[in-house]
CSV table of N, CA and C in Angstrom, one decimal:
chain,number,residue,atom,x,y,z
A,1,MET,N,83.9,150.2,-9.4
A,1,MET,CA,83.3,149.3,-9.3
A,1,MET,C,82.4,149.4,-10.0
A,2,THR,N,81.8,147.8,-10.2
A,2,THR,CA,80.8,147.6,-11.4
A,2,THR,C,79.2,147.4,-11.0
A,3,ASP,N,78.9,148.9,-10.0
A,3,ASP,CA,77.5,148.5,-9.5
A,3,ASP,C,76.7,148.6,-11.0
A,4,HIS,N,77.0,149.1,-12.2
A,4,HIS,CA,75.7,149.3,-13.0
A,4,HIS,C,75.4,147.8,-13.4
A,5,LEU,N,75.9,147.1,-13.3
A,5,LEU,CA,75.8,145.2,-13.3
A,5,LEU,C,75.0,144.8,-12.5
A,6,SER,N,74.0,143.8,-12.8
A,6,SER,CA,73.4,142.8,-11.8
A,6,SER,C,74.4,142.1,-11.1
A,7,ALA,N,73.7,141.7,-10.0
A,7,ALA,CA,74.0,140.7,-9.3
A,7,ALA,C,75.3,139.5,-10.0
A,8,GLU,N,73.6,138.7,-10.7
A,8,GLU,CA,74.1,137.8,-11.7
A,8,GLU,C,75.2,138.0,-12.7
A,9,GLY,N,75.0,139.1,-13.4
A,9,GLY,CA,76.1,139.2,-14.3
A,9,GLY,C,77.6,139.4,-13.2
A,10,ARG,N,77.5,140.1,-12.4
A,10,ARG,CA,78.9,140.3,-11.8
A,10,ARG,C,79.0,138.6,-11.5
A,11,LYS,N,78.5,138.0,-10.8
A,11,LYS,CA,79.1,136.6,-10.6
A,11,LYS,C,79.6,135.7,-11.6
A,12,GLU,N,78.8,135.7,-13.1
A,12,GLU,CA,79.0,135.0,-14.2
A,12,GLU,C,80.2,135.4,-14.6
A,13,ILE,N,80.4,136.8,-14.8
A,13,ILE,CA,81.7,137.0,-15.3
A,13,ILE,C,82.7,137.0,-14.4
A,14,THR,N,82.2,136.8,-13.5
A,14,THR,CA,83.6,136.9,-12.3
A,14,THR,C,84.2,135.6,-12.4
A,15,MET,N,83.4,134.8,-12.2
A,15,MET,CA,83.4,132.9,-12.3
A,15,MET,C,84.4,133.0,-13.7
A,16,ALA,N,83.9,133.4,-14.7
A,16,ALA,CA,84.7,133.1,-15.9
A,16,ALA,C,85.9,134.0,-15.7
A,17,LEU,N,86.0,135.6,-15.7
A,17,LEU,CA,87.2,136.0,-15.0
A,17,LEU,C,87.9,134.9,-14.5
A,18,THR,N,87.7,134.1,-13.6
A,18,THR,CA,88.7,133.7,-13.0
A,18,THR,C,89.1,132.3,-13.1
A,19,GLU,N,88.5,131.4,-14.2
A,19,GLU,CA,88.7,130.4,-14.8
A,19,GLU,C,89.7,130.9,-15.9
A,20,TYR,N,89.5,131.7,-16.7
A,20,TYR,CA,90.8,132.6,-17.4
A,20,TYR,C,91.8,132.7,-16.9
A,21,PHE,N,91.6,133.6,-15.5
A,21,PHE,CA,92.8,134.0,-15.2
A,21,PHE,C,93.8,132.8,-14.9
A,22,ALA,N,93.4,131.1,-14.1
A,22,ALA,CA,93.7,130.5,-13.8
A,22,ALA,C,94.2,129.8,-14.9
A,23,ASP,N,94.1,129.6,-16.1
A,23,ASP,CA,94.0,129.1,-17.4
A,23,ASP,C,95.6,129.9,-17.9
A,24,THR,N,95.3,131.2,-18.1
A,24,THR,CA,96.5,132.3,-17.7
A,24,THR,C,97.5,131.8,-17.3
A,25,THR,N,97.5,131.6,-15.9
A,25,THR,CA,98.5,131.2,-15.2
A,25,THR,C,99.3,130.2,-15.8
A,26,VAL,N,98.8,129.2,-15.5
A,26,VAL,CA,99.3,127.7,-16.1
A,26,VAL,C,100.1,128.2,-17.8
A,27,VAL,N,99.7,128.9,-18.6
A,27,VAL,CA,100.5,128.6,-19.7
A,27,VAL,C,101.1,130.0,-19.1
A,28,TYR,N,101.2,131.1,-18.9
A,28,TYR,CA,102.6,131.6,-17.7
A,28,TYR,C,103.7,130.9,-17.5
A,29,PHE,N,103.2,130.2,-16.9
A,29,PHE,CA,104.1,129.5,-15.9
A,29,PHE,C,104.9,128.4,-17.0
A,30,LYS,N,104.2,128.0,-18.4
A,30,LYS,CA,104.5,127.0,-18.7
A,30,LYS,C,105.4,128.0,-20.0
A,31,THR,N,104.8,128.8,-20.6
A,31,THR,CA,106.1,129.8,-21.1
A,31,THR,C,107.2,130.1,-20.8
A,32,HIS,N,106.9,130.4,-19.4
A,32,HIS,CA,108.1,131.1,-18.9
A,32,HIS,C,109.6,129.5,-18.7
A,33,GLY,N,108.7,128.5,-18.2
A,33,GLY,CA,109.6,127.8,-18.1
A,33,GLY,C,110.3,127.1,-19.4
A,34,PHE,N,109.6,127.1,-20.9
A,34,PHE,CA,110.2,127.3,-22.2
A,34,PHE,C,110.9,128.2,-22.5
A,35,HIS,N,110.6,129.2,-21.9
A,35,HIS,CA,111.7,130.0,-21.9
A,35,HIS,C,113.1,129.3,-21.5
A,36,TRP,N,113.1,129.2,-20.5
A,36,TRP,CA,114.3,128.9,-19.4
A,36,TRP,C,115.2,128.1,-20.4
A,37,ASN,N,114.4,126.7,-20.8
A,37,ASN,CA,114.9,125.5,-21.1
A,37,ASN,C,115.2,125.0,-22.5
A,38,VAL,N,114.4,126.0,-23.6
A,38,VAL,CA,114.8,125.8,-24.9
A,38,VAL,C,115.9,125.5,-25.3
A,39,GLU,N,116.5,124.8,-26.1
A,39,GLU,CA,117.8,124.3,-26.5
A,39,GLU,C,117.4,124.2,-27.9
A,40,GLY,N,118.9,124.0,-28.8
A,40,GLY,CA,118.7,123.8,-29.9
A,40,GLY,C,119.4,124.6,-31.2
A,41,THR,N,119.0,124.5,-32.4
A,41,THR,CA,119.6,125.4,-32.8
A,41,THR,C,119.0,127.0,-33.5
A,42,ASN,N,117.7,126.5,-32.8
A,42,ASN,CA,116.9,128.3,-32.6
A,42,ASN,C,116.9,128.8,-31.2
A,43,PHE,N,117.5,128.4,-30.4
A,43,PHE,CA,117.8,128.6,-28.9
A,43,PHE,C,117.4,130.0,-29.1
A,44,TYR,N,118.4,130.7,-29.6
A,44,TYR,CA,118.0,132.4,-29.5
A,44,TYR,C,116.7,133.1,-29.9
A,45,PRO,N,116.5,132.8,-30.9
A,45,PRO,CA,115.1,133.6,-31.4
A,45,PRO,C,113.7,133.0,-30.9
A,46,LEU,N,114.1,132.1,-30.2
A,46,LEU,CA,112.8,130.9,-29.5
A,46,LEU,C,112.9,131.4,-28.1
A,47,HIS,N,113.8,131.6,-27.6
A,47,HIS,CA,114.3,132.3,-26.3
A,47,HIS,C,113.7,133.6,-25.9
A,48,LEU,N,114.0,134.6,-27.0
A,48,LEU,CA,113.4,135.6,-26.9
A,48,LEU,C,112.1,136.0,-27.5
A,49,MET,N,111.3,134.9,-28.3
A,49,MET,CA,109.6,135.2,-28.5
A,49,MET,C,109.4,134.6,-27.2
A,50,PHE,N,109.4,133.7,-26.8
A,50,PHE,CA,109.2,132.8,-25.2
A,50,PHE,C,108.8,134.0,-24.3
A,51,GLU,N,109.9,135.0,-24.2
A,51,GLU,CA,110.1,136.2,-23.5
A,51,GLU,C,109.4,137.2,-23.6
A,52,LYS,N,109.4,137.2,-24.4
A,52,LYS,CA,108.0,138.4,-25.1
A,52,LYS,C,106.6,137.7,-24.9
A,53,PHE,N,106.5,136.8,-25.1
A,53,PHE,CA,105.3,135.9,-24.5
A,53,PHE,C,104.6,136.0,-23.4
A,54,TYR,N,105.5,135.5,-22.4
A,54,TYR,CA,105.0,135.5,-20.9
A,54,TYR,C,105.1,136.8,-20.3
A,55,GLN,N,105.8,137.8,-20.9
A,55,GLN,CA,105.9,138.9,-20.3
A,55,GLN,C,104.2,139.7,-20.6
A,56,GLU,N,103.9,139.3,-21.9
A,56,GLU,CA,102.6,140.0,-22.0
A,56,GLU,C,101.6,139.3,-21.2
A,57,LEU,N,101.6,137.9,-21.0
A,57,LEU,CA,101.0,136.8,-20.7
A,57,LEU,C,101.1,137.6,-18.7
A,58,TRP,N,102.0,138.1,-18.1
A,58,TRP,CA,101.8,138.3,-17.0
A,58,TRP,C,101.1,139.6,-17.1
A,59,GLU,N,101.2,140.7,-18.2
A,59,GLU,CA,100.1,142.0,-17.9
A,59,GLU,C,98.7,141.3,-17.9
A,60,SER,N,98.4,140.3,-19.1
A,60,SER,CA,97.3,139.9,-18.7
A,60,SER,C,96.6,139.5,-17.7
A,61,MET,N,97.7,138.7,-17.1
A,61,MET,CA,97.4,137.9,-15.7
A,61,MET,C,97.0,139.4,-15.0
A,62,ASP,N,97.8,140.3,-14.8
A,62,ASP,CA,97.3,141.4,-13.8
A,62,ASP,C,96.0,142.3,-14.1
A,63,GLU,N,96.1,142.4,-15.4
A,63,GLU,CA,94.8,143.2,-16.0
A,63,GLU,C,93.6,142.6,-15.5
A,64,VAL,N,93.8,141.1,-15.1
A,64,VAL,CA,92.5,140.7,-15.1
A,64,VAL,C,92.1,140.3,-13.8
A,65,ALA,N,93.4,140.2,-13.3
A,65,ALA,CA,93.0,140.2,-11.7
A,65,ALA,C,92.9,141.2,-11.1
A,66,GLU,N,93.3,142.3,-11.6
A,66,GLU,CA,92.2,144.1,-11.0
A,66,GLU,C,90.7,143.8,-11.4
A,67,ARG,N,90.5,143.0,-12.7
A,67,ARG,CA,89.3,143.2,-13.4
A,67,ARG,C,88.4,142.5,-12.0
A,68,ILE,N,88.7,141.5,-11.7
A,68,ILE,CA,88.2,140.5,-10.9
A,68,ILE,C,87.7,141.4,-9.8
A,69,ARG,N,89.0,142.0,-9.3
A,69,ARG,CA,88.8,143.0,-8.0
A,69,ARG,C,87.6,143.9,-8.4
A,70,THR,N,87.8,144.6,-9.6
A,70,THR,CA,86.5,145.7,-9.4
A,70,THR,C,85.3,145.1,-9.3
A,71,PHE,N,84.8,144.2,-9.3
A,71,PHE,CA,83.9,142.9,-9.0
A,71,PHE,C,83.3,142.7,-7.8
A,72,GLY,N,84.3,143.4,-6.9
A,72,GLY,CA,84.5,142.9,-5.6
A,72,GLY,C,84.7,141.9,-5.2
A,73,GLU,N,85.0,140.7,-6.1
A,73,GLU,CA,86.2,139.7,-5.8
A,73,GLU,C,87.5,139.3,-5.4
A,74,HIS,N,88.1,138.7,-4.6
A,74,HIS,CA,89.6,137.8,-4.8
A,74,HIS,C,89.9,137.3,-5.8
A,75,ALA,N,91.1,137.8,-6.3
A,75,ALA,CA,91.7,136.9,-7.3
A,75,ALA,C,92.2,135.6,-6.7
A,76,PRO,N,92.5,134.7,-7.5
A,76,PRO,CA,93.0,133.3,-6.7
A,76,PRO,C,94.6,133.6,-6.2
A,77,SER,N,94.8,133.3,-5.2
A,77,SER,CA,96.5,133.7,-5.1
A,77,SER,C,97.6,132.5,-4.8
A,78,GLY,N,96.4,131.4,-4.5
A,78,GLY,CA,97.4,130.3,-4.3
A,78,GLY,C,97.5,129.0,-5.2
A,79,PHE,N,98.6,128.7,-5.9
A,79,PHE,CA,98.6,127.4,-7.2
A,79,PHE,C,97.6,126.5,-6.7
A,80,SER,N,97.6,126.1,-5.6
A,80,SER,CA,96.8,125.0,-5.7
A,80,SER,C,95.3,125.5,-6.2
A,81,GLU,N,94.9,126.7,-5.5
A,81,GLU,CA,93.6,127.0,-6.2
A,81,GLU,C,93.4,127.2,-7.4
A,82,LEU,N,94.7,128.1,-8.3
A,82,LEU,CA,94.4,127.9,-9.7
A,82,LEU,C,94.6,126.8,-10.4
A,83,LEU,N,95.2,125.8,-9.6
A,83,LEU,CA,95.4,124.5,-10.9
A,83,LEU,C,94.2,123.9,-10.5
A,84,ASN,N,93.3,124.1,-9.7
A,84,ASN,CA,92.1,123.3,-9.1
A,84,ASN,C,91.0,123.9,-10.3
A,85,ARG,N,91.0,125.5,-10.7
A,85,ARG,CA,90.1,126.2,-11.3
A,85,ARG,C,90.3,126.0,-13.1
A,86,ALA,N,92.0,125.8,-13.1
A,86,ALA,CA,92.4,125.9,-14.4
A,86,ALA,C,92.1,124.2,-15.3
A,87,SER,N,92.1,124.5,-16.8
A,87,SER,CA,91.2,123.9,-17.4
A,87,SER,C,92.4,123.2,-18.6
A,88,ILE,N,93.8,124.0,-18.6
A,88,ILE,CA,94.6,124.0,-19.3
A,88,ILE,C,95.8,123.3,-18.2
A,89,GLN,N,96.6,122.4,-18.7
A,89,GLN,CA,97.1,121.3,-18.1
A,89,GLN,C,98.7,122.1,-17.7
A,90,GLU,N,99.1,121.5,-16.7
A,90,GLU,CA,100.7,122.0,-16.9
A,90,GLU,C,101.9,121.3,-17.7
A,91,SER,N,102.9,121.7,-17.7
A,91,SER,CA,103.9,120.9,-18.5
A,91,SER,C,104.6,119.9,-17.7
A,92,VAL,N,104.9,118.6,-18.1
A,92,VAL,CA,105.6,118.1,-17.6
A,92,VAL,C,106.6,117.3,-18.0
A,93,GLY,N,108.4,118.0,-17.1
A,93,GLY,CA,109.3,117.8,-18.2
A,93,GLY,C,110.0,119.0,-19.0
A,94,VAL,N,111.0,118.3,-19.8
A,94,VAL,CA,111.3,119.5,-20.7
A,94,VAL,C,111.7,119.0,-21.9
A,95,PRO,N,110.4,119.2,-22.6
A,95,PRO,CA,110.2,118.8,-24.0
A,95,PRO,C,111.3,119.3,-24.8
A,96,ALA,N,111.1,118.7,-26.3
A,96,ALA,CA,112.6,119.2,-27.1
A,96,ALA,C,111.2,120.6,-27.8
A,97,SER,N,111.9,121.9,-28.3
A,97,SER,CA,112.2,123.0,-28.8
A,97,SER,C,110.5,122.5,-29.6
A,98,HIS,N,110.4,121.8,-30.6
A,98,HIS,CA,109.6,121.8,-31.7
A,98,HIS,C,108.2,121.4,-30.5
A,99,ILE,N,108.3,120.6,-29.8
A,99,ILE,CA,107.0,120.5,-29.0
A,99,ILE,C,106.8,121.6,-28.0
A,100,MET,N,107.7,122.2,-27.5
A,100,MET,CA,107.5,123.2,-27.0
A,100,MET,C,106.5,124.2,-27.8
A,101,ILE,N,107.1,124.4,-29.1
A,101,ILE,CA,106.0,125.5,-30.0
A,101,ILE,C,104.7,124.7,-29.9
A,102,ALA,N,104.4,123.6,-30.5
A,102,ALA,CA,103.3,123.2,-31.0
A,102,ALA,C,102.7,123.0,-29.7
A,103,THR,N,103.0,123.0,-28.4
A,103,THR,CA,102.6,123.1,-26.7
A,103,THR,C,101.7,124.3,-26.9
A,104,LEU,N,102.7,125.4,-27.2
A,104,LEU,CA,102.2,126.7,-26.7
A,104,LEU,C,101.2,127.1,-27.7
A,105,ARG,N,101.4,126.6,-28.9
A,105,ARG,CA,100.5,127.1,-29.8
A,105,ARG,C,99.0,126.5,-29.6
A,106,ALA,N,98.9,125.5,-29.1
A,106,ALA,CA,97.7,124.9,-28.7
A,106,ALA,C,97.1,125.6,-27.8
A,107,ASP,N,97.7,126.0,-26.9
A,107,ASP,CA,97.7,126.4,-25.6
A,107,ASP,C,97.0,127.9,-26.0
A,108,TYR,N,97.7,128.6,-26.6
A,108,TYR,CA,96.9,129.9,-26.7
A,108,TYR,C,95.8,129.9,-27.8
A,109,LEU,N,95.5,128.9,-28.5
A,109,LEU,CA,94.4,128.9,-29.1
A,109,LEU,C,93.3,128.9,-28.1
A,110,VAL,N,93.8,127.6,-27.3
A,110,VAL,CA,92.5,127.3,-26.0
A,110,VAL,C,91.9,128.7,-25.5
A,111,LEU,N,93.1,129.3,-25.1
A,111,LEU,CA,93.1,130.5,-24.3
A,111,LEU,C,92.4,131.6,-25.1
A,112,ALA,N,92.8,131.7,-26.4
A,112,ALA,CA,91.7,132.7,-27.2
A,112,ALA,C,90.3,132.6,-27.2
A,113,ALA,N,90.3,131.2,-27.5
A,113,ALA,CA,88.8,131.1,-27.6
A,113,ALA,C,87.7,131.3,-26.0
A,114,LYS,N,88.7,130.6,-25.3
A,114,LYS,CA,88.1,131.5,-23.7
A,114,LYS,C,88.1,133.0,-23.5
A,115,ALA,N,89.0,133.4,-24.0
A,115,ALA,CA,88.7,134.8,-24.5
A,115,ALA,C,87.4,135.4,-24.9
A,116,TYR,N,87.4,135.0,-26.1
A,116,TYR,CA,86.3,135.2,-26.7
A,116,TYR,C,84.9,134.4,-26.1
A,117,GLU,N,84.8,133.6,-25.6
A,117,GLU,CA,83.8,133.1,-24.0
A,117,GLU,C,83.4,134.2,-23.3
A,118,VAL,N,85.1,134.6,-22.7
A,118,VAL,CA,84.2,135.7,-21.3
A,118,VAL,C,83.8,136.8,-22.1
A,119,GLY,N,84.3,137.0,-23.2
A,119,GLY,CA,83.8,138.1,-23.6
A,119,GLY,C,82.3,138.0,-24.1
A,120,SER,N,82.1,137.1,-24.6
A,120,SER,CA,80.5,136.8,-25.1
A,120,SER,C,79.8,136.8,-23.7
A,121,ILE,N,80.5,136.4,-22.8
A,121,ILE,CA,79.7,136.8,-21.1
A,121,ILE,C,79.2,138.0,-21.5
A,122,ALA,N,80.2,138.6,-20.6
A,122,ALA,CA,80.4,139.8,-20.4
A,122,ALA,C,79.2,140.6,-21.3
A,123,ASN,N,79.4,140.8,-22.8
A,123,ASN,CA,78.6,141.4,-23.6
A,123,ASN,C,77.0,141.1,-23.3
A,124,GLY,N,76.8,139.9,-22.7
A,124,GLY,CA,75.8,139.6,-22.9
A,124,GLY,C,75.0,140.5,-21.6
A,125,TYR,N,75.6,140.8,-20.6
A,125,TYR,CA,75.3,142.0,-19.9
A,125,TYR,C,75.7,143.0,-20.1
A,126,GLY,N,76.0,143.5,-21.0
A,126,GLY,CA,76.4,145.2,-21.5
A,126,GLY,C,77.7,145.5,-20.5
A,127,ASP,N,78.8,144.5,-20.4
A,127,ASP,CA,80.1,145.1,-19.9
A,127,ASP,C,80.8,145.0,-20.7
A,128,VAL,N,80.8,146.4,-21.6
A,128,VAL,CA,82.1,146.5,-22.6
A,128,VAL,C,83.1,146.5,-22.2
A,129,VAL,N,83.4,146.9,-21.0
A,129,VAL,CA,85.2,146.8,-20.3
A,129,VAL,C,85.6,145.5,-20.4
A,130,THR,N,85.0,144.6,-20.2
A,130,THR,CA,85.3,143.2,-19.8
A,130,THR,C,85.8,142.7,-21.5
A,131,THR,N,84.6,143.2,-22.1
A,131,THR,CA,84.2,142.6,-23.4
A,131,THR,C,85.4,143.3,-24.4
A,132,ASP,N,86.0,144.4,-24.5
A,132,ASP,CA,87.1,145.0,-25.0
A,132,ASP,C,88.1,144.2,-24.4
A,133,MET,N,88.6,144.1,-22.9
A,133,MET,CA,89.7,143.5,-22.6
A,133,MET,C,89.6,142.4,-23.3
A,134,MET,N,88.8,141.1,-23.1
A,134,MET,CA,88.9,140.1,-23.6
A,134,MET,C,89.2,140.2,-25.7
A,135,THR,N,89.0,141.2,-26.2
A,135,THR,CA,89.1,141.3,-27.5
A,135,THR,C,90.9,141.4,-27.6
A,136,GLU,N,91.3,142.2,-26.8
A,136,GLU,CA,92.2,142.5,-26.3
A,136,GLU,C,93.5,141.2,-26.1
A,137,LYS,N,92.9,140.6,-25.6
A,137,LYS,CA,93.4,139.2,-25.3
A,137,LYS,C,93.4,138.2,-26.1
A,138,ALA,N,92.2,138.2,-27.0
A,138,ALA,CA,92.0,137.0,-28.0
A,138,ALA,C,93.7,137.4,-29.0
A,139,THR,N,93.0,138.7,-29.1
A,139,THR,CA,93.9,139.2,-30.3
A,139,THR,C,95.7,139.3,-30.5
A,140,PHE,N,96.3,139.3,-29.2
A,140,PHE,CA,97.5,138.9,-29.0
A,140,PHE,C,97.5,137.1,-28.5
A,141,LEU,N,96.8,136.7,-28.4
A,141,LEU,CA,96.9,135.0,-28.4
A,141,LEU,C,96.9,134.3,-29.8
A,142,GLU,N,96.0,135.1,-30.9
A,142,GLU,CA,95.9,134.7,-31.7
A,142,GLU,C,96.9,135.2,-32.4
A,143,LYS,N,98.1,135.9,-32.0
A,143,LYS,CA,98.8,136.5,-33.0
A,143,LYS,C,100.3,135.6,-32.7
A,144,ALA,N,100.0,135.4,-31.6
A,144,ALA,CA,101.5,134.7,-31.2
A,144,ALA,C,101.4,133.1,-31.3
A,145,ALA,N,99.9,132.7,-31.4
A,145,ALA,CA,100.0,131.2,-31.8
A,145,ALA,C,100.2,131.2,-33.7
A,146,TRP,N,99.7,132.2,-33.9
A,146,TRP,CA,100.1,132.3,-35.6
A,146,TRP,C,102.2,132.6,-35.5
A,147,MET,N,102.8,133.0,-34.9
A,147,MET,CA,104.0,133.1,-35.0
A,147,MET,C,104.7,131.9,-34.4
A,148,LEU,N,103.9,131.1,-33.5
A,148,LEU,CA,104.4,130.2,-33.3
A,148,LEU,C,104.2,128.9,-34.6
A,149,GLN,N,103.1,128.8,-35.2
A,149,GLN,CA,102.9,127.9,-36.3
A,149,GLN,C,104.1,128.3,-37.4
A,150,SER,N,104.3,129.8,-37.8
A,150,SER,CA,105.0,130.1,-38.6
A,150,SER,C,106.1,129.2,-38.3
A,151,SER,N,106.7,129.3,-36.9
A,151,SER,CA,108.1,128.6,-36.7
A,151,SER,C,108.1,127.4,-36.7
A,152,MET,N,106.9,126.7,-36.8
A,152,MET,CA,107.1,125.3,-37.2
A,152,MET,C,107.1,124.7,-38.3
A,153,GLN,N,107.1,125.6,-39.2
A,153,GLN,CA,107.3,125.0,-40.9
A,153,GLN,C,108.6,125.5,-41.5
């Protein structure tokens, strides 16, 4: 439990984590859908890269949900609740592979910025565990965005 934090701190951190969780869930499903549906001359490397990314996002979702639970709150478990809390939009249809790459790159950068924001909020309350967790998330997301950017050139 996180009894060493104030009630206000726990509430603000939990709200930020929940929004991050919702956005990560949308990006997870988008990445997984792109993995299933990618086509073209770069099918195989993109298929593998998207798989690596969605597996990392799944682990991230699990860690964030468990962190929310350590604050004594429940992680969102329904799609409608997640979509209502998310700021990142779902993908519509099946775009061409170059659009998939650009879309995921943009989403990962947005998620990285949100990870910094959550980490900053947590750091303000002295919650080094959440701060460290968000640093790890941002590190993965920025590297993934770089890999996607490199795939676009």
